[in-house]
Amino acid sequence: MTRPAPRTAHRGGARLAAAVTALSSMLLFTASGPTSAAEEPPAAPELARWTAQTADSRLLAPGVEYFRYKETSPIAQRAYPRELNVVRIDPAQGALRIESTFGRKAATGETVREMVAAMPEVPLVAVNGGYFMNEGTPPGTTGAVPETVQTFGATVRDGEVMGASCVLGKNRHSVVLQYGVPYVTLLETDITVTSSLTEEIPYGEVTQRVDDVNRNPGGALGCPRDADDTAGELGPYADAYGKQLAAYTDPTEFVLFNYSYRTTTPKPDVNKNITADDQAGYEVVLDSATGAIITGGEGRGGRTVAKGQYVLQAIGDHQTDWLRRQHQKKASLKISQRLWDHRFKAQEIKREMPLDETVDVVNGGSLLIRDGVSKYGSTGATGYAHGSCARLYDENGRSKDVTAATPQARTDYCRDSRTAVGVDERGRTLLVTLSGPRDHYYPDGGFLAEVTEPLRALGVMDALNQDGGGSSTMLLGDAARPVNGLSDDPAPGVERRVYDSIYVATGGSPVVN
Amino acid sequence: MGALALLCSVLFALPANAAYESCEKPSLCLYDGVGGTGGSLRLPLDGTATVTGSGWDNKAVSVYNNTHLWGCVYANTYLGGTVETIPPGGDGDLKTLVREVTSHKLAPSQGACFTGYERCGTGQLCIFKEPNGRGGMYGTPNDHAGYLAGVWVDNVRSVMNRTEKTACFFTDASWSGEWTQTGQPVAKAYKVNAGDTTSLTAPFDRSIQSHRLRTPDADPATDKECLS
């Protein structure tokens, strides 16, 4: 089996053994805890409005606890009680690693189950990861050709940028998986291409900003990547599920493709409803180590990125001509990828996070909790500080049209499934889904406030909302069914293909042969 | 084997003061009296001052974190033992580590107080005396046929492999020995892939005496790189 990166290749060998919070003061006490994991099922922490399903609670491995809860008193409009599934990971108690994977190809979506199946070693738990958009089906392709996807929000795999950050004002945070304890923060990617030319430099421009990685040039979806992108308008393009997409087009872009893309580079007009991606443009193949231009030419698309190479596409007259002339002059083009942490933006502090093999970043949406303070836990002007909801219903169980102007009544309820990642006051990681019932394909979930409430009760200090709705999935090992209820999108009981997933696996492996 | 990197220590010894004074921003300050009184030790954000070696071991009673970061104080040297955390801007008497603080760091999140892996430099294989990258650390880009007795022999509890190779660990010196475990195959090595971090569990925990770095096998279905 070929792995996209050596980091995930825990191969061969036998699996190593299967095996609150008072925040009332300014000083927070936390102890290092016991050193041996209990063999008996862990006791599920008590949570208001939730009843622990104690028969389902279990230790997945030393340091990895699973708790399942059912809603104690659901409102009459809900057909079934909702479920809360919690996996708590203590990296000091077991041989564990927390990482992310896009599966076999960064260019196309896969179900969490498919991503798990592609790994040499079955992880202990996996949940869906970051936000993404389906890009459209290129002209002339058939249904057998999978639609490509693009992630939006800073995304990194094994130190390689997979997707550029959104502009910083969009409240799109990410989670860094690097030192055994996830770090939720606001990130900015900074990708450039620099020419080796020292004279007769085209346009006098040595360095160009690269707009994104592994996506359709001209057709940024989900969020603007920089100030050059348009403000974004819904449709008329819809993705494979009929969902209206907002496009933030820019007809003047450089986009980089790396080895992980594993699909031929995009040709013009991937998205029939976006004109910015119609241009022929220019494309070169680079040696990723030296920057030497191996080949290239007018037009773009249809190339496979080999290991040790990049492909760089340009659209827009200026960008196309700059790249063409670099090729003609036999320049070398150095690619630079940097990551900046803006967690302390309020203090006007930003710091660089060096990229290497140890760094995974999964994008997310709303920051749920920071430094122990819930962002959605207080009562707002409408009586319910809920956060966004794409599946809002009124007291009569009727779906409501959700716009920014839609009044939110206390009796409204939300059926968005949720996935969240958090870190508690002892440095333990929590992977959480709030969903409909496990045993019924009934789409359900809740407002963001309904996620932050149990997370805070579990002592979570920092938490991020991941992609949700039909994307919400939690798999324990290679279980036949996810532990959470799946949405009816794309179809009842069908797991959605997503961009990436966060998983927990054993951190080392015995060599037995 | 080389020695542990020793942290430089610079003591900012300040005279007795009123509550939480003499703590210029951005600094984490320790006081030997309750409520930020008594003598103090200022630990600046970008400086080299440390608790360890400053004469302030097991002395602090109260603390003021006059930074935008989380303050983390530890019962043992090199970020080891029990942890107590202080939020940005927080001050107060220590709850559990009264006169027990011997090391500290400033971290971007509260959770980061519970890991010490960030100390491992790029290109290094790092071993730690406590789980989750905490406690004493040794980092090297090289193979080691035998760990230093009394220091690292049977004393490794977590690992970060920040090299581009597979790290192979052995229970005896000279890359030899076997681990046996009831119901499990005999293990001749324990490997940690490039880019990975992990704490160790039985039988590998506190049971390593040598390591070597190997180029990963071309065939991902095998484990041969550690044994050849």
XYZ file of C-alpha atoms in Angstrom:
741
model
C 0.000 0.000 0.000
C 1.400 3.358 -0.898
C 1.143 6.095 1.618
C 1.173 9.785 0.756
C 3.713 10.451 3.476
C 5.924 8.275 5.626
C 4.566 9.790 8.809
C 1.358 7.796 8.777
C 2.960 4.540 7.785
C 2.791 2.512 10.950
C 3.204 -0.738 9.226
C 3.704 -4.321 10.165
C 4.225 -5.509 13.681
C 1.706 -6.317 16.327
C -0.479 -3.612 17.743
C 0.729 -2.500 21.096
C -1.670 -3.516 23.836
C -5.313 -2.911 23.368
C -5.885 -2.013 25.724
C -13.487 18.621 36.822
C -13.120 20.673 36.948
C -12.965 23.700 39.152
C -12.007 26.822 37.318
C -13.137 29.165 39.986
C -9.857 30.820 40.703
C -7.261 32.587 38.695
C -4.873 29.774 39.343
C -5.720 26.478 37.787
C -4.497 23.325 39.357
C -3.741 20.296 37.322
C -1.844 17.225 38.318
C 0.174 14.827 36.256
C -2.214 12.026 37.221
C -1.705 8.284 37.537
C 0.694 6.520 35.255
C -1.188 3.347 34.479
C -4.449 3.172 32.579
C -7.354 1.440 34.233
C -8.532 -1.728 32.558
C -12.121 -1.320 33.684
C -14.543 0.891 31.740
C -14.071 4.538 32.602
C -16.813 6.372 34.448
C -18.536 8.845 32.180
C -18.525 12.363 33.628
C -21.977 13.621 34.529
C -23.397 16.242 32.188
C -26.512 18.347 32.624
C -29.226 17.429 30.097
C -27.363 14.307 29.033
C -27.624 10.736 30.306
C -24.504 8.614 30.083
C -24.931 5.293 28.306
C -22.674 3.513 30.721
C -22.839 0.185 28.911
C -21.185 1.837 25.913
C -18.428 3.657 27.779
C -15.123 1.959 27.324
C -11.390 2.336 27.220
C -10.376 2.143 23.551
C -6.701 1.876 24.539
C -4.582 3.141 27.406
C -5.225 6.872 27.497
C -8.257 6.823 25.174
C -11.717 6.897 26.783
C -15.053 6.764 24.951
C -18.292 8.086 26.442
C -21.722 7.994 24.853
C -24.624 10.123 26.038
C -28.289 10.438 25.112
C -30.321 13.564 25.556
C -32.256 13.252 28.807
C -35.386 15.202 27.898
C -35.699 16.005 24.203
C -38.239 18.574 23.100
C -41.448 17.208 21.582
C -40.428 18.265 18.069
C -37.514 15.873 18.003
C -38.327 12.391 16.795
C -35.523 10.861 18.849
C -33.216 11.963 21.639
C -29.982 13.364 20.321
C -26.625 11.780 20.997
C -23.358 13.156 22.265
C -20.265 11.062 21.627
C -17.040 11.979 23.369
C -13.560 10.526 22.995
C -11.036 11.811 25.524
C -7.362 11.277 24.822
C -4.573 11.630 27.361
C -1.235 11.520 25.529
C 0.600 11.020 28.816
C -1.265 7.774 29.513
C -0.710 5.861 26.290
C 1.449 5.449 23.219
C -0.641 7.763 21.075
C -0.437 10.242 18.247
C -3.071 12.676 17.036
C -2.787 13.529 13.361
C -4.797 14.174 10.234
C -5.125 12.530 6.847
C -6.738 13.317 3.531
C -6.751 9.666 2.552
C -5.294 8.640 -0.765
C -5.666 11.900 -2.701
C -5.757 15.514 -1.625
C -7.699 16.362 -4.769
C -10.824 14.363 -4.078
C -13.065 13.707 -1.132
C -13.282 10.394 0.669
C -15.426 9.166 3.502
C -13.776 8.945 6.894
C -14.187 5.190 6.538
C -12.255 5.210 3.243
C -9.500 7.272 4.818
C -9.270 4.832 7.718
C -9.196 1.898 5.313
C -6.275 3.459 3.438
C -4.109 3.431 6.539
C -1.829 0.465 7.219
C -2.917 0.451 10.844
C -6.514 0.967 11.911
C -6.688 4.076 14.085
C -8.438 4.029 17.438
C -10.825 6.806 16.485
C -11.361 9.147 13.555
C -13.653 12.118 12.993
C -14.261 14.310 9.984
C -12.000 17.340 9.777
C -11.998 20.661 7.964
C -14.371 22.567 5.744
C -14.212 22.011 2.019
C -16.106 22.608 -1.216
C -16.669 20.473 -4.276
C -15.245 22.355 -7.225
C -17.426 21.210 -10.097
C -17.065 18.594 -12.770
C -14.787 19.603 -15.624
C -16.303 19.676 -19.128
C -15.926 16.459 -21.039
C -15.586 14.264 -17.989
C -17.952 11.540 -17.006
C -19.474 10.490 -13.748
C -16.560 8.102 -13.345
C -14.262 11.064 -12.823
C -14.568 12.192 -9.220
C -15.276 15.824 -8.660
C -12.299 17.613 -7.166
C -12.544 19.335 -3.814
C -10.809 22.310 -2.274
C -10.232 22.952 1.394
C -10.720 26.474 2.658
C -8.907 27.708 5.706
C -5.274 27.009 6.538
C -4.538 23.322 5.948
C -1.158 21.582 6.317
C -0.135 17.928 6.098
C 3.287 16.802 7.276
C 4.602 20.339 6.932
C 3.310 20.845 3.373
C 0.610 23.481 2.839
C -2.498 21.910 1.311
C -4.740 24.941 1.330
C -4.315 28.658 1.894
C -5.862 30.508 4.798
C -8.924 32.690 4.478
C -8.491 36.419 4.953
C -8.023 36.961 8.658
C -11.281 38.792 9.318
C -13.404 35.741 8.527
C -13.226 34.066 11.970
C -12.029 30.821 10.451
C -9.708 29.209 12.942
C -7.625 26.079 12.568
C -6.241 23.405 14.860
C -2.520 22.558 14.848
C -1.728 18.898 15.562
C 1.943 18.823 16.449
C 3.054 18.351 20.036
C 0.550 15.801 21.329
C -1.837 18.543 22.451
C -3.929 20.291 19.758
C -3.533 24.047 19.491
C -6.527 26.065 18.305
C -5.564 29.335 16.705
C -5.966 31.787 13.847
C -3.467 31.030 11.104
C -2.219 32.759 7.989
C -0.420 30.968 5.209
C 2.180 32.861 3.199
C 3.177 31.170 -0.062
C 5.475 32.773 -2.613
C 7.455 31.926 -5.730
C 10.792 33.657 -6.224
C 12.772 33.798 -9.453
C 16.513 33.180 -9.675
C 16.877 35.860 -12.324
C 19.088 38.789 -11.379
C 18.797 40.844 -14.562
C 16.148 41.497 -17.181
C 13.627 40.461 -14.602
C 10.112 40.350 -16.103
C 8.189 43.381 -14.838
C 10.964 43.875 -12.320
C 9.098 41.443 -10.077
C 11.325 38.808 -8.481
C 8.737 37.365 -6.095
C 5.056 36.632 -6.660
C 2.400 35.694 -4.155
C 0.938 32.231 -4.697
C -2.797 32.441 -4.093
C -3.491 28.867 -3.065
C -2.498 25.220 -3.256
C -4.277 22.309 -4.940
C -7.345 24.168 -6.153
C -8.977 25.424 -9.322
C -7.277 28.737 -10.249
C -9.734 31.625 -10.381
C -12.356 29.739 -8.416
C -11.818 30.153 -4.695
C -14.836 28.787 -2.840
C -15.938 29.075 0.768
C -13.984 32.206 1.670
C -11.744 34.851 0.080
C -8.058 33.977 0.299
C -6.866 37.556 -0.153
C -7.986 41.091 -0.905
C -7.911 40.429 -4.674
C -10.765 37.942 -4.426
C -14.296 39.148 -5.034
C -16.697 39.504 -2.144
C -18.417 36.266 -3.012
C -21.852 35.573 -4.408
C -24.031 32.550 -4.075
C -24.527 30.382 -7.132
C -25.816 29.861 -9.666
C -23.261 27.076 -9.233
C -24.244 24.229 -6.930
C -22.075 21.324 -5.849
C -22.785 17.633 -6.306
C -25.243 17.753 -3.405
C -27.147 20.730 -4.782
C -25.679 23.080 -2.239
C -25.316 26.671 -3.403
C -21.715 27.780 -3.330
C -20.241 31.201 -2.798
C -17.377 31.913 -5.180
C -14.640 34.436 -4.449
C -13.237 34.718 -7.914
C -9.944 36.239 -8.985
C -8.878 36.066 -12.660
C -5.224 36.795 -11.799
C -3.740 33.965 -9.754
C -0.840 31.615 -9.186
C -1.832 28.210 -7.785
C 0.615 25.508 -6.715
C 0.016 21.752 -6.934
C 2.005 19.221 -4.927
C 2.559 15.466 -4.985
C -0.328 14.844 -2.620
C -2.806 16.131 -5.208
C -2.718 12.718 -6.948
C -5.036 13.817 -9.744
C -4.237 15.524 -13.009
C -3.974 19.288 -12.678
C -7.114 21.248 -13.573
C -7.824 22.367 -17.094
C -9.680 25.603 -17.859
C -13.361 25.940 -16.999
C -13.584 23.418 -14.191
C -16.528 25.348 -12.864
C -18.996 26.187 -15.617
C -20.472 29.083 -13.688
C -17.203 30.846 -12.957
C -15.610 32.770 -15.804
C -12.366 33.551 -13.986
C -11.249 29.934 -14.400
C -11.833 29.859 -18.168
C -8.396 31.147 -19.153
C -5.838 28.945 -20.876
C -3.049 30.351 -18.685
C 0.438 28.846 -18.357
C 1.796 25.862 -16.458
C 5.287 24.728 -15.458
C 6.640 21.661 -13.684
C 9.266 22.412 -11.036
C 11.840 20.356 -9.218
C 10.700 20.955 -5.643
C 14.248 20.818 -4.299
C 16.087 22.992 -6.812
C 13.267 25.017 -8.330
C 14.462 24.150 -11.836
C 11.726 24.310 -14.460
C 11.549 20.801 -15.868
C 8.927 21.470 -18.494
C 5.963 23.703 -19.161
C 4.124 25.672 -21.735
C 1.017 27.511 -22.886
C -2.230 26.284 -21.494
C -2.656 24.307 -18.335
C -4.017 21.109 -16.948
C -3.773 17.378 -17.403
C -0.385 16.887 -15.751
C 0.337 14.536 -12.876
C 2.577 15.912 -10.136
C 5.416 13.469 -9.602
C 7.172 12.941 -6.274
C 9.790 15.638 -5.792
C 7.983 18.039 -8.080
C 5.550 20.916 -8.009
C 3.283 22.169 -10.773
C 2.634 25.905 -10.866
C -0.294 27.327 -12.825
C -0.840 30.983 -13.694
C -3.937 32.766 -14.973
C -4.276 36.431 -15.886
C -2.309 38.199 -18.604
C 0.327 39.588 -16.266
C 0.830 36.397 -14.253
C 0.827 34.222 -17.363
C 3.435 36.374 -19.085
C 5.622 36.492 -15.952
C 5.644 32.710 -15.752
C 6.143 32.301 -19.510
C 9.190 34.562 -19.462
C 10.666 32.766 -16.466
C 10.387 29.573 -18.465
C 11.920 31.139 -21.564
C 14.846 32.511 -19.565
C 15.401 29.139 -17.881
C 14.975 30.617 -14.427
C 14.695 28.563 -11.297
C 11.611 29.208 -9.191
C 11.900 28.765 -5.462
C 8.701 28.005 -3.592
C 8.415 29.324 -0.035
C 5.689 28.209 2.385
C 5.326 29.902 5.766
C 2.738 29.734 8.504
C 1.927 32.599 10.858
C 0.095 32.301 14.167
C -2.288 35.191 14.881
C -3.711 33.929 18.169
C -2.456 37.127 19.760
C -3.718 39.411 17.028
C -5.314 41.657 19.661
C -1.839 42.324 21.039
C -0.593 42.928 17.474
C 1.684 39.918 17.847
C 2.181 37.308 15.204
C 4.712 34.508 15.314
C 5.965 32.113 12.697
C 5.279 28.408 13.127
C 8.087 26.617 11.276
C 6.835 23.920 8.945
C 8.318 20.453 9.108
C 7.262 16.825 9.075
C 5.696 17.145 12.529
C 3.095 19.747 11.549
C -0.513 18.934 10.620
C -3.152 21.657 10.487
C -6.872 21.090 10.018
C -9.067 24.062 9.251
C -12.203 24.745 11.211
C -14.944 27.291 11.507
C -16.038 29.106 14.585
C -13.846 29.315 17.655
C -16.039 27.740 20.345
C -14.019 28.205 23.519
C -10.829 30.104 24.263
C -8.977 30.126 27.576
C -11.990 28.528 29.244
C -14.470 31.135 27.998
C -17.284 29.949 25.750
C -17.947 32.115 22.719
C -21.507 30.859 22.498
C -22.535 30.320 26.055
C -24.257 33.561 26.904
C -27.745 34.786 26.190
C -27.954 37.138 23.252
C -30.468 39.796 22.279
C -32.867 37.199 20.917
C -32.626 35.180 24.080
C -30.443 32.514 22.573
C -26.836 33.006 21.556
C -26.779 29.996 19.317
C -24.283 30.534 16.547
C -24.985 29.711 12.948
C -27.415 27.017 11.885
C -28.153 25.819 8.384
C -31.010 23.553 9.476
C -33.152 25.797 11.633
C -36.694 24.798 12.588
C -39.515 26.627 14.339
C -41.647 25.403 17.203
C -43.967 23.690 14.758
C -41.140 21.709 13.259
C -41.071 23.739 10.041
C -37.800 24.549 8.379
C -36.943 28.235 8.507
C -35.201 30.242 5.853
C -31.973 31.282 7.489
C -30.516 34.628 6.609
C -28.696 37.166 8.660
C -32.002 39.012 9.121
C -33.982 36.004 10.267
C -35.217 36.527 13.805
C -34.212 33.770 16.146
C -36.924 32.825 18.591
C -36.335 30.977 21.810
C -38.453 28.159 20.464
C -36.330 27.679 17.357
C -34.204 24.603 17.318
C -31.251 23.510 15.219
C -30.639 20.173 13.515
C -27.056 20.759 12.356
C -24.876 17.832 13.343
C -21.649 19.018 14.931
C -18.073 17.846 15.211
C -15.681 19.599 17.552
C -12.154 19.211 18.864
C -11.149 20.564 22.246
C -8.430 20.479 24.900
C -9.317 20.259 28.576
C -7.637 21.739 31.621
C -5.361 18.681 31.971
C -4.104 18.821 28.398
C -6.356 16.008 27.226
C -7.861 16.132 23.747
C -11.602 15.726 23.241
C -13.170 14.687 19.956
C -16.918 15.244 20.084
C -19.965 14.795 17.869
C -23.478 16.044 18.578
C -25.910 14.314 16.278
C -29.088 12.391 15.748
C -29.434 8.892 17.151
C -26.849 6.295 16.237
C -29.411 3.701 15.277
C -31.607 5.910 13.094
C -30.611 7.946 10.086
C -32.299 11.005 11.483
C -30.379 14.227 10.895
C -30.103 16.218 14.073
C -27.693 18.269 16.083
C -27.803 21.610 17.778
C -26.710 25.193 18.080
C -23.068 25.888 18.817
C -24.125 26.838 22.336
C -25.363 23.286 22.780
C -21.852 22.081 21.951
C -19.993 24.495 24.180
C -22.146 23.715 27.212
C -21.086 20.063 27.621
C -17.551 20.893 26.527
C -17.206 23.434 29.295
C -18.691 20.945 31.749
C -15.963 18.555 30.659
C -13.363 21.172 31.520
C -12.500 22.172 27.968
C -10.356 25.291 27.754
C -10.004 25.661 23.979
C -12.292 24.235 21.293
C -12.923 24.550 17.585
C -16.000 23.736 15.538
C -15.140 21.435 12.646
C -17.184 20.799 9.522
C -20.637 19.502 10.477
C -24.059 18.717 9.079
C -23.833 15.741 6.755
C -20.059 15.732 7.188
C -20.155 14.878 10.916
C -18.747 11.398 11.388
C -17.083 9.550 14.246
C -15.666 6.091 13.708
C -14.205 3.930 16.444
C -11.630 1.661 14.863
C -13.075 0.020 11.786
C -16.589 -0.260 13.220
C -19.234 -1.158 10.669
C -21.235 1.951 11.505
C -20.272 5.312 12.862
C -21.144 5.848 16.500
C -23.058 8.997 15.673
C -26.229 9.340 13.650
C -25.544 10.356 10.099
C -27.389 13.111 8.340
C -29.551 12.392 5.311
C -27.106 14.292 3.125
C -26.080 13.021 0.574
C -28.637 10.284 1.292
C -29.959 8.531 4.388
C -27.248 6.359 5.870
C -24.648 7.286 3.277
C -21.429 8.627 4.670
C -20.339 11.856 3.052
C -17.023 12.247 1.311
C -15.035 14.916 3.118
C -11.662 16.555 2.628
C -9.794 15.205 5.648
C -10.128 13.640 9.063
C -8.518 13.856 12.484
C -7.503 10.508 13.923
C -5.836 8.978 16.963
C -3.520 6.007 16.472
C -0.762 4.249 18.347
C 2.341 6.394 18.461
C 4.929 3.692 17.953
C 4.934 0.027 17.036
C 6.828 -3.087 18.086
C 8.978 -4.745 15.437
C 8.310 -8.439 15.691
C 9.671 -10.033 12.521
C 26.233 10.436 24.666
C 26.172 14.120 25.131
C 24.908 15.815 28.183
C 21.552 17.419 28.619
C 21.468 20.939 27.382
C 21.578 23.157 30.387
C 19.398 26.194 30.510
C 21.145 29.417 31.211
C 19.971 31.130 34.313
C 19.878 34.783 35.042
C 18.464 35.915 38.325
C 16.573 39.123 38.600
C 16.733 39.376 42.363
C 14.539 42.192 43.497
C 14.016 43.730 46.927
C 10.979 43.132 49.088
C 7.931 44.821 47.633
C 4.213 45.470 47.914
C 1.664 43.221 46.203
C 2.689 42.022 42.766
C 5.097 44.884 42.121
C 8.315 44.834 40.149
C 6.826 42.738 37.365
C 7.501 44.606 34.196
C 5.400 43.511 31.240
C 5.892 40.979 29.693
C 7.174 38.869 32.597
C 6.149 35.959 34.789
C 7.031 36.838 38.371
C 7.388 34.608 41.392
C 7.119 35.923 44.965
C 8.240 34.254 48.151
C 5.379 35.756 50.163
C 1.630 35.366 49.903
C -0.308 37.785 47.729
C 2.652 38.871 45.679
C 4.734 40.106 48.593
C 8.300 39.448 49.643
C 11.242 38.939 47.359
C 10.585 38.225 43.707
C 12.039 36.573 40.676
C 11.208 38.094 37.300
C 11.177 35.697 34.363
C 11.031 37.794 31.204
C 9.299 36.578 28.061
C 12.295 36.713 25.789
C 15.070 36.419 28.334
C 17.067 33.524 29.623
C 16.092 33.656 33.292
C 14.868 30.367 34.695
C 13.730 29.032 38.036
C 16.172 26.164 37.793
C 19.531 27.278 39.051
C 18.400 30.734 40.083
C 18.272 30.001 43.786
C 14.489 30.065 43.631
C 13.896 26.307 43.596
C 11.063 25.435 45.992
C 10.702 29.033 47.098
C 7.741 30.601 45.282
C 4.493 31.126 47.187
C 2.591 33.438 44.838
C 2.820 34.400 41.187
C 1.867 37.138 38.734
C 1.675 36.345 35.035
C 2.038 39.762 33.435
C 2.125 38.384 29.872
C -0.337 37.530 27.096
C 0.704 33.852 27.351
C -0.186 31.106 29.817
C 2.239 30.650 32.661
C 3.203 27.062 33.404
C 5.101 26.136 36.566
C 6.363 22.661 37.412
C 7.352 20.730 40.501
C 10.420 19.222 38.846
C 13.195 20.538 36.685
C 12.865 20.640 32.902
C 9.049 20.954 32.879
C 8.643 17.803 34.946
C 6.224 16.618 37.612
C 3.015 18.261 38.749
C 1.838 21.232 36.701
C 0.108 24.407 37.777
C -1.085 26.926 35.210
C -1.600 30.664 35.442
C -3.804 32.425 32.855
C -2.630 35.501 30.989
C -2.734 38.446 33.363
C -3.515 36.206 36.335
C -2.099 36.550 39.823
C -2.595 34.774 43.129
C -1.163 32.346 45.602
C -0.042 29.007 44.249
C -2.602 26.281 44.946
C -0.590 23.097 44.881
C 3.014 24.003 44.211
C 3.621 26.258 47.198
C 7.373 26.218 47.679
C 7.614 23.442 45.107
C 8.183 25.279 41.818
C 11.464 24.410 40.161
C 10.874 25.139 36.474
C 8.556 27.124 34.214
C 7.609 28.091 30.696
C 5.240 30.468 28.932
C 2.842 28.866 26.457
C 0.302 30.060 23.875
C -2.475 27.924 25.362
C -3.240 26.261 28.671
C -3.040 22.836 27.029
C 0.511 23.531 25.879
C 1.612 23.508 29.523
C 1.158 19.725 29.462
C 3.584 18.965 26.666
C 7.288 19.591 26.341
C 7.856 18.255 22.842
C 8.314 21.774 21.470
C 11.845 21.764 22.907
C 12.952 19.179 20.354
C 14.715 20.840 17.440
C 14.261 20.053 13.763
C 16.470 17.177 12.656
C 16.729 15.727 16.169
C 15.577 12.497 17.735
C 14.578 13.461 21.260
C 14.060 11.269 24.304
C 12.392 12.427 27.497
C 12.337 11.297 31.111
C 8.598 11.857 31.505
C 5.551 11.149 29.314
C 4.416 13.663 26.696
C 7.794 15.223 26.101
C 8.291 16.461 29.646
C 11.156 16.236 32.088
C 14.799 15.938 31.096
C 15.417 15.811 27.351
C 18.231 14.632 25.145
C 18.241 15.369 21.427
C 20.550 13.946 18.790
C 20.693 13.350 15.040
C 22.925 10.306 15.603
C 22.707 6.620 16.498
C 23.595 5.622 20.069
C 24.807 2.096 20.797
C 24.529 2.496 24.549
C 22.857 5.064 26.761
C 24.564 6.566 29.763
C 23.989 4.436 32.855
C 22.155 6.230 35.617
C 20.941 8.909 33.223
C 19.123 7.413 30.260
C 19.397 3.623 30.603
C 15.849 2.379 31.222
C 14.771 5.959 31.766
C 13.068 6.944 28.491
C 9.336 7.617 28.843
C 8.477 9.519 25.644
C 9.948 10.215 22.231
C 9.798 12.783 19.445
C 11.272 11.805 16.109
C 11.924 15.072 14.332
C 14.261 13.511 11.812
C 13.441 12.225 8.344
C 14.304 8.653 9.309
C 12.648 5.880 11.270
C 13.779 5.762 14.895
C 14.459 2.203 16.104
C 14.797 1.597 19.845
C 16.246 -1.464 21.570
C 15.977 -2.818 25.087
C 19.684 -3.659 25.343
C 22.857 -1.890 24.296
C 24.327 -2.395 20.825
C 20.861 -2.488 19.239
C 19.973 -5.858 20.679
C 17.618 -7.586 23.100
C 13.964 -8.529 23.077
C 10.779 -7.532 24.824
C 8.404 -10.287 25.819
C 4.812 -9.749 26.762
C 2.146 -12.312 27.563
C -0.039 -12.936 24.565
C 2.060 -10.788 22.269
C 4.827 -11.670 19.825
C 8.378 -11.077 20.946
C 9.434 -7.570 19.951
C 13.001 -7.068 18.768
C 12.724 -3.316 18.368
C 10.290 -0.496 18.886
C 9.988 2.021 16.118
C 8.732 5.567 15.903
C 8.222 6.966 12.441
C 9.546 10.288 11.164
C 7.511 13.196 12.442
C 5.815 11.264 15.244
C 5.661 11.857 18.967
C 4.565 9.311 21.559
C 4.677 8.418 25.206
C 5.745 4.851 25.935
C 3.744 2.109 27.614
C 4.712 -1.285 28.999
C 6.850 -3.169 28.163
C 8.719 -0.419 26.318
C 8.327 2.288 28.949
C 11.587 2.731 30.897
C 13.095 -0.168 29.006
C 15.329 1.294 26.296
C 19.130 1.307 26.193
C 20.053 2.118 22.591
C 18.660 3.485 19.338
C 19.490 3.956 15.712
C 18.005 5.884 12.824
C 17.184 4.087 9.609
C 15.931 5.087 6.176
C 12.347 3.821 5.897
C 11.916 0.681 3.829
C 10.897 1.168 0.253
C 8.370 -1.572 0.881
C 5.936 -0.145 3.390
C 4.638 -3.603 4.250
C 7.774 -4.586 6.120
C 9.547 -3.626 9.305
C 12.990 -4.612 8.159
C 14.715 -1.270 8.436
C 15.078 -1.571 12.204
C 16.634 -5.044 12.118
C 19.076 -4.720 9.250
